[in-house]
GROMACS .gro file of C-alpha atoms in nm:
model
  211
    1MET     CA    1   7.200  11.133   8.862
    2ALA     CA    2   7.223  10.770   8.740
    3SER     CA    3   7.529  10.860   8.532
    4THR     CA    4   7.697  11.017   8.837
    5SER     CA    5   7.619  10.708   9.043
    6ARG     CA    6   7.769  10.481   8.777
    7SER     CA    7   8.077  10.699   8.761
    8GLU     CA    8   8.125  10.684   9.139
    9THR     CA    9   8.078  10.306   9.131
   10THR     CA   10   8.341  10.274   8.859
   11ARG     CA   11   8.583  10.498   9.049
   12ARG     CA   12   8.543  10.285   9.361
   13GLN     CA   13   8.594   9.964   9.163
   14LEU     CA   14   8.914  10.104   9.017
   15CYS     CA   15   9.034  10.217   9.361
   16LEU     CA   16   8.964   9.875   9.512
   17ALA     CA   17   9.141   9.701   9.224
   18ALA     CA   18   9.446   9.925   9.263
   19GLU     CA   19   9.449   9.876   9.639
   20THR     CA   20   9.438   9.497   9.603
   21LEU     CA   21   9.708   9.488   9.333
   22VAL     CA   22   9.943   9.701   9.540
   23ALA     CA   23   9.864   9.506   9.858
   24GLN     CA   24   9.938   9.173   9.694
   25SER     CA   25  10.228   9.252   9.461
   26GLY     CA   26  10.358   9.605   9.521
   27ILE     CA   27  10.324   9.938   9.347
   28GLY     CA   28  10.513   9.833   9.034
   29VAL     CA   29  10.228   9.611   8.915
   30ALA     CA   30   9.961   9.882   8.942
   31THR     CA   31   9.979  10.000   8.581
   32LEU     CA   32   9.688  10.172   8.410
   33ARG     CA   33   9.611   9.857   8.210
   34ALA     CA   34   9.649   9.614   8.501
   35VAL     CA   35   9.417   9.814   8.726
   36ALA     CA   36   9.150   9.846   8.456
   37ILE     CA   37   9.159   9.472   8.384
   38ALA     CA   38   9.150   9.383   8.755
   39ALA     CA   39   8.846   9.608   8.796
   40GLY     CA   40   8.667   9.429   8.510
   41GLN     CA   41   8.676   9.729   8.280
   42LYS     CA   42   8.664   9.653   7.909
   43ASN     CA   43   8.812   9.993   7.835
   44THR     CA   44   9.172   9.982   7.959
   45ALA     CA   45   9.184  10.362   7.942
   46ALA     CA   46   8.931  10.382   8.228
   47VAL     CA   47   9.194  10.482   8.485
   48SER     CA   48   9.318  10.770   8.271
   49TYR     CA   49   8.961  10.885   8.214
   50HIS     CA   50   8.864  10.885   8.583
   51PHE     CA   51   9.195  10.977   8.751
   52GLY     CA   52   9.444  11.095   8.493
   53SER     CA   53   9.736  10.889   8.621
   54VAL     CA   54   9.833  10.603   8.851
   55GLU     CA   55   9.966  10.855   9.103
   56GLU     CA   56   9.628  11.029   9.126
   57LEU     CA   57   9.457  10.690   9.152
   58LEU     CA   58   9.675  10.591   9.449
   59ARG     CA   59   9.594  10.922   9.620
   60ALA     CA   60   9.225  10.850   9.554
   61VAL     CA   61   9.260  10.513   9.730
   62ILE     CA   62   9.387  10.691  10.043
   63ASP     CA   63   9.103  10.945  10.025
   64MET     CA   64   8.849  10.665   9.978
   65ARG     CA   65   8.964  10.487  10.291
   66LEU     CA   66   8.970  10.812  10.487
   67ARG     CA   67   8.601  10.850  10.403
   68ASP     CA   68   8.530  10.483  10.479
   69THR     CA   69   8.673  10.521  10.831
   70GLU     CA   70   8.502  10.850  10.917
   71ALA     CA   71   8.202  10.703  11.101
   72GLU     CA   72   8.409  10.473  11.323
   73ARG     CA   73   8.657  10.753  11.393
   74ALA     CA   74   8.373  10.986  11.494
   75ARG     CA   75   8.239  10.721  11.733
   76MET     CA   76   8.581  10.670  11.894
   77ILE     CA   77   8.629  11.044  11.935
   78ARG     CA   78   8.291  11.073  12.109
   79GLU     CA   79   8.373  10.785  12.342
   80SER     CA   80   8.718  10.921  12.427
   81GLY     CA   81   8.565  11.193  12.646
   82PRO     CA   82   8.412  11.541  12.634
   83SER     CA   83   8.700  11.669  12.421
   84LEU     CA   84   9.020  11.548  12.263
   85GLU     CA   85   9.197  11.861  12.385
   86ASP     CA   86   9.312  11.689  12.704
   87ALA     CA   87   9.373  11.345  12.553
   88ASP     CA   88   9.718  11.190  12.566
   89ALA     CA   89   9.912  11.105  12.252
   90PHE     CA   90   9.808  10.740  12.255
   91THR     CA   91   9.435  10.818  12.271
   92ALA     CA   92   9.466  11.059  11.979
   93TRP     CA   93   9.672  10.808  11.781
   94ARG     CA   94   9.422  10.532  11.851
   95CYS     CA   95   9.128  10.742  11.731
   96MET     CA   96   9.322  10.820  11.416
   97MET     CA   97   9.454  10.474  11.331
   98ARG     CA   98   9.239  10.198  11.473
   99PRO     CA   99   8.947  10.249  11.231
  100TYR     CA  100   9.174  10.139  10.946
  101PHE     CA  101   9.220   9.799  11.111
  102LEU     CA  102   8.845   9.754  11.147
  103LEU     CA  103   8.768   9.814  10.779
  104ASP     CA  104   8.542   9.559  10.616
  105ASP     CA  105   8.748   9.525  10.297
  106GLU     CA  106   8.539   9.421   9.999
  107GLN     CA  107   8.809   9.214   9.831
  108THR     CA  108   9.115   9.117  10.034
  109PRO     CA  109   9.138   9.115  10.418
  110HIS     CA  110   9.325   9.423  10.539
  111ALA     CA  111   9.427   9.513  10.185
  112HIS     CA  112   9.453   9.878  10.283
  113ILE     CA  113   9.705   9.802  10.557
  114ARG     CA  114   9.938   9.627  10.313
  115PHE     CA  115   9.867   9.898  10.054
  116MET     CA  116   9.986  10.163  10.302
  117MET     CA  117  10.295   9.958  10.385
  118HIS     CA  118  10.394   9.950  10.016
  119MET     CA  119  10.319  10.321   9.976
  120SER     CA  120  10.532  10.403  10.278
  121ALA     CA  121  10.821  10.182  10.163
  122ALA     CA  122  10.814  10.355   9.823
  123GLY     CA  123  10.822  10.699   9.986
  124LEU     CA  124  10.488  10.795   9.831
  125LEU     CA  125  10.306  10.894  10.149
  126SER     CA  126  10.507  11.215  10.197
  127ASP     CA  127  10.399  11.301  10.551
  128PRO     CA  128  10.060  11.131  10.602
  129PHE     CA  129  10.050  11.257  10.960
  130HIS     CA  130  10.085  11.624  10.874
  131ALA     CA  131   9.816  11.798  11.078
  132ARG     CA  132   9.769  12.093  10.840
  133ILE     CA  133   9.694  11.910  10.515
  134PRO     CA  134   9.330  11.988  10.426
  135ARG     CA  135   9.108  11.679  10.409
  136PRO     CA  136   8.764  11.823  10.327
  137ARG     CA  137   8.600  11.485  10.268
  138ALA     CA  138   8.732  11.336  10.592
  139PRO     CA  139   8.714  11.617  10.851
  140ARG     CA  140   8.707  11.386  11.154
  141ILE     CA  141   9.072  11.291  11.120
  142ALA     CA  142   9.189  11.651  11.170
  143ALA     CA  143   9.108  11.661  11.545
  144PRO     CA  144   9.309  11.352  11.651
  145LEU     CA  145   9.593  11.454  11.416
  146GLU     CA  146   9.618  11.799  11.569
  147ARG     CA  147   9.590  11.659  11.922
  148LEU     CA  148   9.855  11.396  11.849
  149HIS     CA  149  10.102  11.659  11.735
  150ALA     CA  150  10.019  11.881  12.034
  151ALA     CA  151  10.062  11.592  12.278
  152LEU     CA  152  10.405  11.516  12.132
  153ALA     CA  153  10.516  11.879  12.121
  154TRP     CA  154  10.763  11.810  12.404
  155LEU     CA  155  10.967  11.605  12.155
  156PRO     CA  156  11.187  11.746  11.877
  157PRO     CA  157  10.961  11.752  11.566
  158GLN     CA  158  11.162  11.495  11.373
  159LEU     CA  159  11.160  11.255  11.668
  160GLY     CA  160  10.787  11.304  11.716
  161ARG     CA  161  10.717  11.217  11.352
  162ALA     CA  162  10.950  10.917  11.378
  163ARG     CA  163  10.758  10.784  11.678
  164ILE     CA  164  10.425  10.826  11.500
  165ALA     CA  165  10.560  10.644  11.194
  166LEU     CA  166  10.705  10.366  11.411
  167ALA     CA  167  10.375  10.320  11.592
  168GLY     CA  168  10.193  10.283  11.261
  169ALA     CA  169  10.454  10.043  11.122
  170MET     CA  170  10.424   9.821  11.430
  171MET     CA  171  10.051   9.785  11.376
  172TRP     CA  172  10.077   9.741  10.997
  173ASN     CA  173  10.337   9.466  11.026
  174ALA     CA  174  10.154   9.283  11.305
  175VAL     CA  175   9.836   9.272  11.098
  176ALA     CA  176  10.025   9.166  10.784
  177LEU     CA  177  10.180   8.876  10.977
  178PHE     CA  178   9.840   8.787  11.117
  179ASP     CA  179   9.690   8.767  10.767
  180LYS     CA  180   9.977   8.550  10.643
  181HIS     CA  181   9.958   8.322  10.950
  182GLY     CA  182  10.315   8.431  11.016
  183PHE     CA  183  10.298   8.357  11.387
  184GLY     CA  184  10.346   7.986  11.318
  185GLU     CA  185  10.116   7.688  11.332
  186GLU     CA  186  10.232   7.601  11.682
  187GLN     CA  187  10.070   7.919  11.814
  188PRO     CA  188   9.714   7.899  11.951
  189ALA     CA  189   9.436   8.069  11.760
  190LEU     CA  190   9.457   8.446  11.800
  191GLU     CA  191   9.171   8.689  11.756
  192MET     CA  192   9.240   9.014  11.572
  193GLU     CA  193   9.112   9.218  11.865
  194THR     CA  194   9.361   9.043  12.097
  195LEU     CA  195   9.644   9.124  11.858
  196LEU     CA  196   9.545   9.489  11.821
  197THR     CA  197   9.509   9.537  12.196
  198ASP     CA  198   9.849   9.382  12.263
  199VAL     CA  199  10.031   9.587  11.999
  200GLU     CA  200   9.857   9.903  12.124
  201LYS     CA  201  10.028   9.849  12.462
  202LEU     CA  202  10.362   9.875  12.282
  203VAL     CA  203  10.244  10.181  12.088
  204ARG     CA  204  10.159  10.354  12.414
  205LEU     CA  205  10.516  10.295  12.534
  206VAL     CA  206  10.665  10.424  12.208
  207LEU     CA  207  10.465  10.746  12.220
  208SER     CA  208  10.532  10.818  12.589
  209ALA     CA  209  10.890  10.700  12.638
  210PRO     CA  210  11.128  10.969  12.766
  211VAL     CA  211  11.406  11.092  12.543
   0.00000   0.00000   0.00000
C-alpha cells in the first residue's frame, strides 16, 4: 500500500512538473529529462518508467485535472437544477469548464489553463469536447458534455464544435492576460470572479447567436 501511495505521489509530481513546464515555455521544453529534473527526480528515466512517453504524460496531466475538478463540477451540476436535460448550452458549458478556472494549482497560478492553450495550439487535444470519449475516472463531465452537444444540435456539427472551441479560447486567453497583468497598470484592480463573470456573458452570446 505504501509503495502504491509513493508511486501515485511521484506520478502527480511528474504531471505537475510537466504542466508547469508546458504552461511557462511550451510543449517543446517538456522532454523526459527536463520533466524529471523539474519534479526533483534523481532518476531522469522516471517519466519513461511511470508513463512510457511524453505524449502519455501529457494525456495523464489532462486526466489528473479532470479528476481534480470532479467535485466542483458535481456541485455545479446539482445547483443547475433537477436535471441537465433541459439546460441551455451555456449552462452545460459552464458546468463543464468553470471548475478548471477555480483550480487551486499547487505550483503556478492557472498553469493548467496555459497548458491547455499550448496543447490546443499544437493540435494535441484532438477533440477534447467529444461527448462519446470514455472518461471512467471523471464521470461527471459526461453529462454536461452530452447536454452541450444536444443543446447545439441545431447548428451544423462543425460550427457547433467551432463555437465550443471559441468559447474555451476566450476564457483561456482572458485568464492568461489576467495572470500576466496584461490589462495594463492604468486599469483598476480586477478580481478573478469579476473577469470570469464578464467573459461568460460573451460566451453565452457565442453559443446562442443565430447562424
